[in-house]
GROMACS .gro file of C-alpha atoms in nm:
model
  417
    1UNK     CA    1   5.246   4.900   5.880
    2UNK     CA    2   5.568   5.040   5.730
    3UNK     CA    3   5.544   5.111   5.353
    4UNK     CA    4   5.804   4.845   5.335
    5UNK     CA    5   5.575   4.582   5.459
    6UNK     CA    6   5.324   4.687   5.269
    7UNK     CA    7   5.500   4.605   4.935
    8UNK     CA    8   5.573   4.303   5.062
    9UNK     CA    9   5.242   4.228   5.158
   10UNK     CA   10   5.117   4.323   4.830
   11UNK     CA   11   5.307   4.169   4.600
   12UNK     CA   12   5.254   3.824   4.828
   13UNK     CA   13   4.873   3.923   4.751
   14UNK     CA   14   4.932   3.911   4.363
   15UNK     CA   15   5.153   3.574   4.369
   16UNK     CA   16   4.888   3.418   4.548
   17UNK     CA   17   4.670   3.557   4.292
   18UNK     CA   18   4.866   3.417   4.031
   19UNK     CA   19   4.955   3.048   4.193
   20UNK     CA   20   4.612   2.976   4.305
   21UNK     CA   21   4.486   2.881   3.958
   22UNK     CA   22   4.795   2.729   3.900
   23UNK     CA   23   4.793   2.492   4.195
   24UNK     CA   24   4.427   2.401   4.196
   25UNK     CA   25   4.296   2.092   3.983
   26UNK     CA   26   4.304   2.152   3.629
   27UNK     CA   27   3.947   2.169   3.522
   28UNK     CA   28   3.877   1.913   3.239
   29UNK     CA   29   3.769   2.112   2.961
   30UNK     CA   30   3.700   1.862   2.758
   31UNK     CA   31   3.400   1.746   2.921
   32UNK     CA   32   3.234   2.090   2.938
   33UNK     CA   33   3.227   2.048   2.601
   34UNK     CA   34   2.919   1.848   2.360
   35UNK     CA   35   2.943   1.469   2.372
   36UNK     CA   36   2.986   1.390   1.988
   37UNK     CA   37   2.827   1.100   1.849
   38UNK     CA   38   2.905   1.008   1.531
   39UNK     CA   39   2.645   0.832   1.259
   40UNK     CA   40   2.679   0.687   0.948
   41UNK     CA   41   2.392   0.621   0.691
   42UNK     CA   42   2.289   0.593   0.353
   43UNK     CA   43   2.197   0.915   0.196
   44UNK     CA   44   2.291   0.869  -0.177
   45UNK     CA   45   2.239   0.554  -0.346
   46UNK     CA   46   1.976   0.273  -0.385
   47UNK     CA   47   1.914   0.283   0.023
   48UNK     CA   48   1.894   0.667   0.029
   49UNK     CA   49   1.517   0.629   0.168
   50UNK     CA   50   1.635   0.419   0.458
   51UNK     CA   51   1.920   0.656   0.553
   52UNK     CA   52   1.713   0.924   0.565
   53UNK     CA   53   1.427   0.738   0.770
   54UNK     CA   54   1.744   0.632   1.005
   55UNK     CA   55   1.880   1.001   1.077
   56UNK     CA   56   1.538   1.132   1.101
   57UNK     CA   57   1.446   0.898   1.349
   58UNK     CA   58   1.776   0.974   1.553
   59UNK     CA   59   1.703   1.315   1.499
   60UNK     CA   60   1.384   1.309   1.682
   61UNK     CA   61   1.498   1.140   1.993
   62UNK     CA   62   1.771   1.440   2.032
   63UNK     CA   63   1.490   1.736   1.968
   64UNK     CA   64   1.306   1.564   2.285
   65UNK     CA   65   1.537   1.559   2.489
   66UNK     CA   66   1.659   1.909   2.380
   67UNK     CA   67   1.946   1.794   2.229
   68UNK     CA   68   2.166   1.786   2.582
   69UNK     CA   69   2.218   1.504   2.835
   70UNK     CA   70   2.367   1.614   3.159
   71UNK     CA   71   2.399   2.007   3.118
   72UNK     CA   72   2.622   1.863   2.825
   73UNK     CA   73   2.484   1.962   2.449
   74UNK     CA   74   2.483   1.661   2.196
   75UNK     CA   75   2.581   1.689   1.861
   76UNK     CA   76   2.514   1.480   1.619
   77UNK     CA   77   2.765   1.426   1.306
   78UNK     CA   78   2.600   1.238   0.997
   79UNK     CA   79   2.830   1.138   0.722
   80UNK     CA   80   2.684   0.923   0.401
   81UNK     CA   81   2.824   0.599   0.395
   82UNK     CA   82   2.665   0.526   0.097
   83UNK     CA   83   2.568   0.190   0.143
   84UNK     CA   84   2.921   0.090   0.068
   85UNK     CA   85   3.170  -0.074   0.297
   86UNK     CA   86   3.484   0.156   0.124
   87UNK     CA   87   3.330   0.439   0.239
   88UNK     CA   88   3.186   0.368   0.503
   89UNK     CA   89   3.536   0.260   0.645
   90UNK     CA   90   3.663   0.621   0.545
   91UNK     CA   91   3.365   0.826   0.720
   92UNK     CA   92   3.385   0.639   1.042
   93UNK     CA   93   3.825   0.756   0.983
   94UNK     CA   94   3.706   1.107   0.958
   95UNK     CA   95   3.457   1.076   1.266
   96UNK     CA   96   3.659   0.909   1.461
   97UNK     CA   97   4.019   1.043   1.420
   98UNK     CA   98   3.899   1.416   1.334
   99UNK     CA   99   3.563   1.504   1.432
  100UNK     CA  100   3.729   1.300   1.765
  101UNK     CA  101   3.360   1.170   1.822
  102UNK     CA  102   3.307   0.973   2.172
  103UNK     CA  103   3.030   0.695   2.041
  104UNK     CA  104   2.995   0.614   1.676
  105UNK     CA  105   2.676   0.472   1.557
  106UNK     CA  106   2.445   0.382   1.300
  107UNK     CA  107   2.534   0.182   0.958
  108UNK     CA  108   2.295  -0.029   0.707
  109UNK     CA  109   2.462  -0.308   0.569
  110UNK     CA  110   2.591  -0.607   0.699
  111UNK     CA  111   2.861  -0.641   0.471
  112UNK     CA  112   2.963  -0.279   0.605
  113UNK     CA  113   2.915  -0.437   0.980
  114UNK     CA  114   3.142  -0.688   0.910
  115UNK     CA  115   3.393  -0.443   0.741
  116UNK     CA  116   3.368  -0.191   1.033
  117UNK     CA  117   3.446  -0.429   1.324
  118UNK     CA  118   3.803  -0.429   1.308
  119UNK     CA  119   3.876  -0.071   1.277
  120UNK     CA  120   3.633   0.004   1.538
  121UNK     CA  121   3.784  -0.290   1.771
  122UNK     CA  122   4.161  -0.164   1.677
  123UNK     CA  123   4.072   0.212   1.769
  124UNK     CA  124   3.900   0.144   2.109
  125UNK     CA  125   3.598   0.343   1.997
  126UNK     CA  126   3.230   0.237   2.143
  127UNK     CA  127   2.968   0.175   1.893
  128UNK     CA  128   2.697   0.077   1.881
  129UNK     CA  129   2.463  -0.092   1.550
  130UNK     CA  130   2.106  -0.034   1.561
  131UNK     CA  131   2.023  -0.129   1.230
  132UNK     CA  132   2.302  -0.377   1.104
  133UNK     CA  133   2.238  -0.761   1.194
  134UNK     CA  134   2.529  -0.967   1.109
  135UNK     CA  135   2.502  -1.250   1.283
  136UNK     CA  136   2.849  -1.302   1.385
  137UNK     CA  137   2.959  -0.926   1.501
  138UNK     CA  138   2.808  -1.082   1.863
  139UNK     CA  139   2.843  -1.429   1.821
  140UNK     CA  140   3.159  -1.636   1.704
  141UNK     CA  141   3.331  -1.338   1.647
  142UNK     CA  142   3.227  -1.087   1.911
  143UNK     CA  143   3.361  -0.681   1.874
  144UNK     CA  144   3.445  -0.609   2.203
  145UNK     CA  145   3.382  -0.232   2.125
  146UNK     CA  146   3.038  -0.308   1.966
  147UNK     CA  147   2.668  -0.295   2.096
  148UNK     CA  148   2.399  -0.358   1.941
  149UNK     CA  149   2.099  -0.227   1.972
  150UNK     CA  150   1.912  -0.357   1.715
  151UNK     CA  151   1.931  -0.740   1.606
  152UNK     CA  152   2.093  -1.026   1.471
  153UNK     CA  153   1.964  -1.126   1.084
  154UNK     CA  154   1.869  -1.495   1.213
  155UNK     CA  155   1.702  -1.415   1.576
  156UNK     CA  156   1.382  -1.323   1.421
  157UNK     CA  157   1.357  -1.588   1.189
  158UNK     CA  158   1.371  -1.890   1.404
  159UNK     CA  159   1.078  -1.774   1.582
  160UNK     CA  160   0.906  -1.718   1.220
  161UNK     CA  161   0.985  -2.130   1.154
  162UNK     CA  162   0.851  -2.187   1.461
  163UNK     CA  163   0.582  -1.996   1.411
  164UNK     CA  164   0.478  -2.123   1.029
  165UNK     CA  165   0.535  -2.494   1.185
  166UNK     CA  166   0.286  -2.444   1.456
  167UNK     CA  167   0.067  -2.260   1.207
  168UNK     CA  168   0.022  -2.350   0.889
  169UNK     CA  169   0.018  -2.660   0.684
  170UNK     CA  170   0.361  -2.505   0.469
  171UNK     CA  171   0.635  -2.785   0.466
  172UNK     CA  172   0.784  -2.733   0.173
  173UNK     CA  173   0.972  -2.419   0.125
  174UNK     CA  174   1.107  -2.186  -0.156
  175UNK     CA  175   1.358  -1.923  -0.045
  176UNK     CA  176   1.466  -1.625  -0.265
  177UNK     CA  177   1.721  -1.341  -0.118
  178UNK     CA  178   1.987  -1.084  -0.155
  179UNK     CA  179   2.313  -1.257  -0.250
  180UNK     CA  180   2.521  -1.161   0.055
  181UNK     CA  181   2.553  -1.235   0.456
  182UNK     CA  182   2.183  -1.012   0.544
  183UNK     CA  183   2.020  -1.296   0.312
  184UNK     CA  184   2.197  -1.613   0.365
  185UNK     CA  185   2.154  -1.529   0.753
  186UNK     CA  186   1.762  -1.443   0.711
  187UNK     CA  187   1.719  -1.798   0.529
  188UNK     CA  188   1.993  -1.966   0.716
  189UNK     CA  189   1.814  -1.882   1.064
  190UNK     CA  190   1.459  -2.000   0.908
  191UNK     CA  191   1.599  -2.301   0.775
  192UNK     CA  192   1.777  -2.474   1.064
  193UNK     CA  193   1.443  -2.477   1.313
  194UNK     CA  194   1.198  -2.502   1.020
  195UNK     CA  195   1.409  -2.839   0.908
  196UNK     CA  196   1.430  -2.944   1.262
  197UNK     CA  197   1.071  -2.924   1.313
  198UNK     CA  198   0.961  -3.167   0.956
  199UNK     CA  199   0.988  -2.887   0.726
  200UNK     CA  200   1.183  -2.865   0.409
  201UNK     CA  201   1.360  -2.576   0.251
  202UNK     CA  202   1.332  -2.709  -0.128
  203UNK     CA  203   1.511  -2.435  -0.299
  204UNK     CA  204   1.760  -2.147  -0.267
  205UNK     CA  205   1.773  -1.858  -0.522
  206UNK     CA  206   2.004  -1.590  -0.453
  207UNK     CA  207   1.939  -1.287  -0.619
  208UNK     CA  208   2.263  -1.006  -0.718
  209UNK     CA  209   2.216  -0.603  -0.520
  210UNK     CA  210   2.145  -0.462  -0.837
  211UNK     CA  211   1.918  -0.658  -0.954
  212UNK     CA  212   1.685  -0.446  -1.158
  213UNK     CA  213   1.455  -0.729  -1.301
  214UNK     CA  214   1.343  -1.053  -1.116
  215UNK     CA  215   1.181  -1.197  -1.412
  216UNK     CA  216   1.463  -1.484  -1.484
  217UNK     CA  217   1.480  -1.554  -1.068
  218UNK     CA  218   1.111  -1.604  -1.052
  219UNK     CA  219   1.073  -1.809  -1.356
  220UNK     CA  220   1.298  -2.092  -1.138
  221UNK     CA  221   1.093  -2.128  -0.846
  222UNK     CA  222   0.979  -2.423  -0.792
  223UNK     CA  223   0.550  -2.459  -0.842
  224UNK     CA  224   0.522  -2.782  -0.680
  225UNK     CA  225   0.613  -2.591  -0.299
  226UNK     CA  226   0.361  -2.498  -0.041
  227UNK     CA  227   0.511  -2.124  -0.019
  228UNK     CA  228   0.821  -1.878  -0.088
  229UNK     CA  229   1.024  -1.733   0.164
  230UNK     CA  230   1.188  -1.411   0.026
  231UNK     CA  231   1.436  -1.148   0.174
  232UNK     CA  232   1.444  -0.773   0.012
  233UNK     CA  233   1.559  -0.428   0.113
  234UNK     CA  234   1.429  -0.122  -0.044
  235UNK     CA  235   1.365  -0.041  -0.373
  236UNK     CA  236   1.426  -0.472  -0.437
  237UNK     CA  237   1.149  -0.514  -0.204
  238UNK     CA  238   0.888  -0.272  -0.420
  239UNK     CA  239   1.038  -0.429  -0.749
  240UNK     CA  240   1.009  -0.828  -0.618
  241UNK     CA  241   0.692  -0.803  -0.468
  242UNK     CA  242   0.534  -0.612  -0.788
  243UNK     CA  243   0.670  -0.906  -0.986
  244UNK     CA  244   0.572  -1.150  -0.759
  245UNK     CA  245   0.236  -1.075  -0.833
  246UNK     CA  246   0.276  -0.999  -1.206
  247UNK     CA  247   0.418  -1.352  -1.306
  248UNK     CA  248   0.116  -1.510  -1.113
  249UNK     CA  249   0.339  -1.668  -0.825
  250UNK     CA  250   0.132  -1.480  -0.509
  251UNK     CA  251  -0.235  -1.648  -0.630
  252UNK     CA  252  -0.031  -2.003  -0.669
  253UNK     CA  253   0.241  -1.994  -0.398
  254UNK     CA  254   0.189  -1.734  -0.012
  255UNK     CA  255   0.442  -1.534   0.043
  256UNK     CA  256   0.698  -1.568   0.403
  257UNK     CA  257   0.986  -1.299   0.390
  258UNK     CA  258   1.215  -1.149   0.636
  259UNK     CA  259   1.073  -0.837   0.824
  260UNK     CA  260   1.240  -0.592   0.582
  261UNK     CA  261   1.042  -0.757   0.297
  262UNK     CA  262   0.774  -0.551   0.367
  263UNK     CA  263   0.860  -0.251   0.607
  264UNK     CA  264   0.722   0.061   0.661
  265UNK     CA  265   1.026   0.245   0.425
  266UNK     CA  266   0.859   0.060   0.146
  267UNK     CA  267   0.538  -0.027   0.193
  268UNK     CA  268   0.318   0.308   0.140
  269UNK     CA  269   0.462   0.265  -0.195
  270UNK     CA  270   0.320  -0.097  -0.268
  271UNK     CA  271  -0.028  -0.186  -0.343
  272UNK     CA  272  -0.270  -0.510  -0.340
  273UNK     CA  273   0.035  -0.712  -0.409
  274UNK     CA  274   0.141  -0.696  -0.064
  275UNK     CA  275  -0.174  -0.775   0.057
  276UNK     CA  276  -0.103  -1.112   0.265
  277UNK     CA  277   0.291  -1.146   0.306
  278UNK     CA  278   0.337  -1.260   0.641
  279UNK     CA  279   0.659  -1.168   0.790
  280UNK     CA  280   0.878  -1.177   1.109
  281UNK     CA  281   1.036  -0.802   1.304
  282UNK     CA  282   1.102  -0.688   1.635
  283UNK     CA  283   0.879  -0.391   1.503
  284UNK     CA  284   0.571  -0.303   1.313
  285UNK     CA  285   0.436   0.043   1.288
  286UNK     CA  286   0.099  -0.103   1.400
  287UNK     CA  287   0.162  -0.223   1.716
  288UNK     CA  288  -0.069  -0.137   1.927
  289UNK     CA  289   0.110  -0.030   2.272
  290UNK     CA  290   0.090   0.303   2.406
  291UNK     CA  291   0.466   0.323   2.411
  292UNK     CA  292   0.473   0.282   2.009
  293UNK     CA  293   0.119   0.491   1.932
  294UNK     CA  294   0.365   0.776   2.094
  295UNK     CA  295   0.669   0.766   1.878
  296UNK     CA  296   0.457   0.678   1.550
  297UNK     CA  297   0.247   0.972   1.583
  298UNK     CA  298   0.530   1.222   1.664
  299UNK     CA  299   0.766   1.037   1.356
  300UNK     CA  300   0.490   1.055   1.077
  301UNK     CA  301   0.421   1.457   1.260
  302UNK     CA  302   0.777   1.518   1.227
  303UNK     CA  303   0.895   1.303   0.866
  304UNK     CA  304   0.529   1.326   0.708
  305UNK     CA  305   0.582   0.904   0.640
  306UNK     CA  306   0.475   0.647   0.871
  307UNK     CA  307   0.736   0.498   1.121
  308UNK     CA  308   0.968   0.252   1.009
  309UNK     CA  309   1.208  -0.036   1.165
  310UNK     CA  310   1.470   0.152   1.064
  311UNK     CA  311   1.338   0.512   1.254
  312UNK     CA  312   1.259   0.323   1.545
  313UNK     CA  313   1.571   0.209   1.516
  314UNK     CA  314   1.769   0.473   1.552
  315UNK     CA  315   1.533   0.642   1.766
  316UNK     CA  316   1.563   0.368   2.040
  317UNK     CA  317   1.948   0.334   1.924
  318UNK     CA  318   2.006   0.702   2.023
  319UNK     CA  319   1.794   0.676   2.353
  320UNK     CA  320   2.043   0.378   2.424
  321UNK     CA  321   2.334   0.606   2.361
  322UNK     CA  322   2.178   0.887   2.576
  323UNK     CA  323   2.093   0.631   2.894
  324UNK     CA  324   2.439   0.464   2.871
  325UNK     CA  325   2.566   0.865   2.906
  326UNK     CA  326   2.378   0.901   3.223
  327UNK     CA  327   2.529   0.600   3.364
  328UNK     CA  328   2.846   0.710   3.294
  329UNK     CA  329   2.802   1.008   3.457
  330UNK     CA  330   2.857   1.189   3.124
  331UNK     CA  331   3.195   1.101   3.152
  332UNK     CA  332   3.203   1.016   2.792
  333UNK     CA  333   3.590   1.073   2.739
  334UNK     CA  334   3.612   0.759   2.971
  335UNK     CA  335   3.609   0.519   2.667
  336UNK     CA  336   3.624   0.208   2.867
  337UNK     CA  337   3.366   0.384   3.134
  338UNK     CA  338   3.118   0.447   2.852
  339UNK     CA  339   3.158   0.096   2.662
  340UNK     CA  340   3.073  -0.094   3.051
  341UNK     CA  341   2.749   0.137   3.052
  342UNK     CA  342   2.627   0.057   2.702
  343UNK     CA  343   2.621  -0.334   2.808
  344UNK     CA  344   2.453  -0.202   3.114
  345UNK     CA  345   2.132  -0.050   2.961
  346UNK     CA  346   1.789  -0.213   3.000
  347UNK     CA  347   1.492  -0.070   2.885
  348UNK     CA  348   1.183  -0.171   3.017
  349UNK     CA  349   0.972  -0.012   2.764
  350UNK     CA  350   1.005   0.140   2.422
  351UNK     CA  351   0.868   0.141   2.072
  352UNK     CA  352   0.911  -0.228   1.999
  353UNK     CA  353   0.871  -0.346   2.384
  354UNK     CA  354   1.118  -0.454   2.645
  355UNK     CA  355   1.520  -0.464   2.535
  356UNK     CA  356   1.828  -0.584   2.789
  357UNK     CA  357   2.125  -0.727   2.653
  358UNK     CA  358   2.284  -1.042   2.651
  359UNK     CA  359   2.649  -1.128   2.756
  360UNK     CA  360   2.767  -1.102   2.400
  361UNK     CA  361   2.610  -0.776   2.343
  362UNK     CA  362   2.294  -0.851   2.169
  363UNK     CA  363   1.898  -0.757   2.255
  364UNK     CA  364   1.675  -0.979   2.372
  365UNK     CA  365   1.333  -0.905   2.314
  366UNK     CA  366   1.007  -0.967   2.136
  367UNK     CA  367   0.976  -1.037   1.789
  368UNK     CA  368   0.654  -0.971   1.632
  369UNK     CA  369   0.464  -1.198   1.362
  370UNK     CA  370   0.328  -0.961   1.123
  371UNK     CA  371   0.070  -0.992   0.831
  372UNK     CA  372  -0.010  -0.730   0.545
  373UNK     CA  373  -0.368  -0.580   0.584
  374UNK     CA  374  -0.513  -0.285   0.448
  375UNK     CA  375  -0.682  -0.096   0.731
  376UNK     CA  376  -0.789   0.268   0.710
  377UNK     CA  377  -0.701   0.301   0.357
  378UNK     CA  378  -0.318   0.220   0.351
  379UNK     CA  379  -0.129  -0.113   0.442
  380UNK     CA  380   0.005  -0.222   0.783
  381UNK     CA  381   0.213  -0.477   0.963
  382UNK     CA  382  -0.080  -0.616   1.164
  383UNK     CA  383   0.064  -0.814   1.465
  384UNK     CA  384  -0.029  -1.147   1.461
  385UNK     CA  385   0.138  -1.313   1.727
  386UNK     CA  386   0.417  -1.219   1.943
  387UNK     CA  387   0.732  -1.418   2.110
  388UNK     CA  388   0.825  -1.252   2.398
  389UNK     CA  389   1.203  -1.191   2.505
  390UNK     CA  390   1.360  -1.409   2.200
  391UNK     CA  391   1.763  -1.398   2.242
  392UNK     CA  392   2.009  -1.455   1.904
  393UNK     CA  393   2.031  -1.817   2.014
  394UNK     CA  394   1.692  -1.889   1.983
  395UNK     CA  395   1.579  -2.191   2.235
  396UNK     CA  396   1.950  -2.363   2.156
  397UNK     CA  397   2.211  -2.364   2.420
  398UNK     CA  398   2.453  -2.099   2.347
  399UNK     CA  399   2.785  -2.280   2.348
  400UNK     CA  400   2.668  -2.552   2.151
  401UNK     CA  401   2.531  -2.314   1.930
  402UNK     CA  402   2.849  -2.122   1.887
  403UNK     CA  403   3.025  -2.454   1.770
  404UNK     CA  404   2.790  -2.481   1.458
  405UNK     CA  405   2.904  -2.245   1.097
  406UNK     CA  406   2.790  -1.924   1.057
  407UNK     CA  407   2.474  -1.915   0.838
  408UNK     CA  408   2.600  -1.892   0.501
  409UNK     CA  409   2.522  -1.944   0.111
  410UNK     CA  410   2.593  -2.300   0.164
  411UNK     CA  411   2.495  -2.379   0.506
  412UNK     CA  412   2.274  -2.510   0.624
  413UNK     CA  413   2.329  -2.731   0.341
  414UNK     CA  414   2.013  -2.764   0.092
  415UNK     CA  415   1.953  -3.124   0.161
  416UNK     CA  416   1.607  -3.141  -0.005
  417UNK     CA  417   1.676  -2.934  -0.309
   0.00000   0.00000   0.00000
């Protein structure tokens, strides 16, 4: 070979060299890197307890799995919401449009679900809400870019009615709740199948979210009803049920409440005046399934507090996340992709039992009676009976149930007050 052709040959050699990576497919670098999910919870504030219980319990699900999904690492961004919809609106801004997360997640309140939906609808982001249960974020109103994972305020509570109906001799109600949507929907749901069936619901006291004394709320309820039906979160719950017992109402009247009422957040901290409370959850700490033993051994290991709805939660709520990923392929960058996966989940066992989801994006699955004992030496939700795969639309068909308000302050109208 002349030294001519040699040159040439060479220099074809480093062209090539240079073209190749050039002409072959761009590698997408953006999913060799972490899959971001992005979580909002209260960590300052009256609901700090919760919001820590809720990142802990998220927390735990990533250590198991080593934190990765897919030779992909996960990493998980918390920002405190503070139990306000302002600012929660502004941390899921900075999640989404700079931490450029691929799945947002988490949230408390349902006045922040309801404040979330259309920024999270209008920015194409999937999300998912294990903890809040609006009613209507998968119902009249459905957020396309929204699953939930956790429930709807109302879908445990017309299995309660049923439940009190077929077993007890209450008829006439009292309720007392949190003045906004997570309490009108808890009595709302109770209400409309507990009415149905020959019950009453004789009065409705609405209580304000800083309400630091329920002295002047208790004083109204009625004495001539067979029981109360009350709806607290947090610290309320510690303070009602303490004056509950106080201004003699728990010998005189039993006490019904929504499955927050007395959860596992609070109820280490309450004493005999729990003692009784019958309630309605798709969760208890006690229930006794090898699936839930598990994950409320390794939670109280890991937090040093027994498990709560709210850690399971976000514990199942992450798993969901994580499964939905596979499915994808870990192509989380595919938006749409991952959304169409997150309907697709079905778990056939977890914590709190079996959970699919319906065509509006809701669970279906069991929903535990629950009743305050003390066993051991500290208080429990002892599972009392159990409905098995309970939808949001209860036992009603779902378009005709669709046509009828949103539970509200107001409706279903107090007819018997």
């Amino acid at each position: 070979m002349s030294d001519r052709s040699f040159l040439r040959t060479a220099a074809l050699v480093i062209l090539a060299a240079f073209l190749v990576p050039l002409l072959a497919p761009a590698a997408a670098p953006a999913q060799s890197g972490p899959i971001k999910i992005g979580m909002l919870a209260p960590l300052t504030g009256p609901f700090a307890q919760i919001g820590k219980d809720m990142v802990n319990g998220a927390e735990m699900y990533l250590d198991e799995i080593g934190r990765q999904v897919g030779g992909r690492k996960i990493e998980l961004i918390v920002e405190d919401d503070e139990g306000t919809p302002a600012t929660a609106l502004n941390k899921s801004r900075k999640l989404v449009e700079q931490d450029k997360v691929h799945v947002l997640t988490g949230g408390l309140l349902a006045n922040i679900g309801y404040a979330l939906q259309p920024y999270i609808d209008g920015q194409k982001i999937p999300a998912t809400y294990p903890v809040i249960a609006a009613d209507d974020i998968t119902q009249r109103k459905p957020a396309k870019w929204i699953v939930r994972t956790g429930w709807t305020t109302s879908q445990p509570n017309h299995a309660f009615a049923d439940w009190t109906l077929k077993n007890t001799k209450y008829r006439k109600v009292v309720a007392i709740g949190m003045d906004y949507a997570f309490g009108y929907e808890t009595v709302g749901g109770f209400q409309r199948v507990f009415e149905e069936g020959g019950g009453q619901i004789v009065q409705k006291i609405w209580t304000p979210l800083n309400t630091n004394d329920f002295a002047p709320f208790l004083a109204q309820v009625r004495r001539d009803a067979d029981a109360v039906l009350a709806l607290f979160v947090g610290r309320l719950a510690l303070q009602f049920m303490k004056q509950y017992e106080e201004t003699g109402l728990k010998a005189r009247l039993p006490l019904l409440g929504g499955g927050t009422t007395t959860d596992e957040s609070v109820l280490p901290q309450m004493g005999d005046e729990a003692l009784g409370a019958i309630t309605a959850l798709h969760y208890s700490q006690a229930l006794d399934t090898p699936q839930n033993k598990m994950f409320a051994a390794a939670f109280e290991k890991k937090a040093g507090k027994i498990s709560s709805y709210y850690s399971e939660a976000t514990y199942t709520g992450t798993r969901w996340i994580v499964e939905a990923v596979k499915l994808a392929g870990g192509k989380v960058e595919d938006r749409e992709g991952l959304l169409t996966a997150l309907r697709k989940v079905n778990l056939k066992e977890s914590a709190r039992g079996p959970i699919s989801v319906d065509q509006w994006g809701n669970p279906v699955q069991n929903i535990y009676i629950r009743k305050v004992e003390r066993v051991g030496g500290r208080l429990q939700n002892t599972v009392i009976a159990t409905y098995p795969a309970v939808g949001q639309f209860w036992k009603y068909n779902p378009e005709e149930y669709l046509k009828q308000p949103l539970y509200t302050r107001d409706y279903p109208p107090c007819k018997h007050c």
